[in-house]
mmCIF file of C-alpha atoms in Angstrom:
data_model
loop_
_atom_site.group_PDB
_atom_site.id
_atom_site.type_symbol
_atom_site.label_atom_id
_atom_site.label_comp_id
_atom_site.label_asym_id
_atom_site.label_seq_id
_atom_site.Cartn_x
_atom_site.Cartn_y
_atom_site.Cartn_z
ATOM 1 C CA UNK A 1 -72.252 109.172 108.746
ATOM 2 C CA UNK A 2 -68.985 111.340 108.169
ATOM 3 C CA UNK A 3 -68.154 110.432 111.902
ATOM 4 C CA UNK A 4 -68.258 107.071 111.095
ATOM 5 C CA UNK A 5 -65.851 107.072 107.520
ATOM 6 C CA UNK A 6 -63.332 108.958 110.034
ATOM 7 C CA UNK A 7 -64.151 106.692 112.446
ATOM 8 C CA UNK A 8 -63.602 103.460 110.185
ATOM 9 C CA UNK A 9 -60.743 105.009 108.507
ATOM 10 C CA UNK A 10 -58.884 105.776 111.616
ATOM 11 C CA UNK A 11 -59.462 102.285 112.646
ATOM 12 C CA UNK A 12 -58.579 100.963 109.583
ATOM 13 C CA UNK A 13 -54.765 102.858 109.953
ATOM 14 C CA UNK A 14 -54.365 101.613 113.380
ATOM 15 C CA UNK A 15 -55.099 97.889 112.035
ATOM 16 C CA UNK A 16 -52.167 98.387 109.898
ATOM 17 C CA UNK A 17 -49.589 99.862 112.056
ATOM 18 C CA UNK A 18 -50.425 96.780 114.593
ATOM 19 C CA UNK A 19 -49.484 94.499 111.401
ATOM 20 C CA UNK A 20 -46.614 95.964 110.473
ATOM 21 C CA UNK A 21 -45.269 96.080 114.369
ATOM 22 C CA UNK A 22 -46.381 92.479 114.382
ATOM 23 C CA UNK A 23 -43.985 91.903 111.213
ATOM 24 C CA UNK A 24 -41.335 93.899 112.252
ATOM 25 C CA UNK A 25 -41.322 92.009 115.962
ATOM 26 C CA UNK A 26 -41.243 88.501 114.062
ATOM 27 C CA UNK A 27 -37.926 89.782 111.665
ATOM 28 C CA UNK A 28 -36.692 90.958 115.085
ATOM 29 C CA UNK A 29 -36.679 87.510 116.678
ATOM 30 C CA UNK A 30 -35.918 85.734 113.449
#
């Protein structure tokens, strides 16, 4: 079960550094 909050959490970071690259890549073409 801990595995899986670490596992989810991780996940959960990654998710947001992909959005954020996403944003920054759109400002960089706009």
């Amino acid at each position: 079960m801990l595995f899986n909050t670490v596992y989810y959490a991780c996940r959960g970071l990654l998710c947001q550094q992909v959005i954020l690259f996403s944003i920054f890549d759109l400002n960089g073409q706009q």
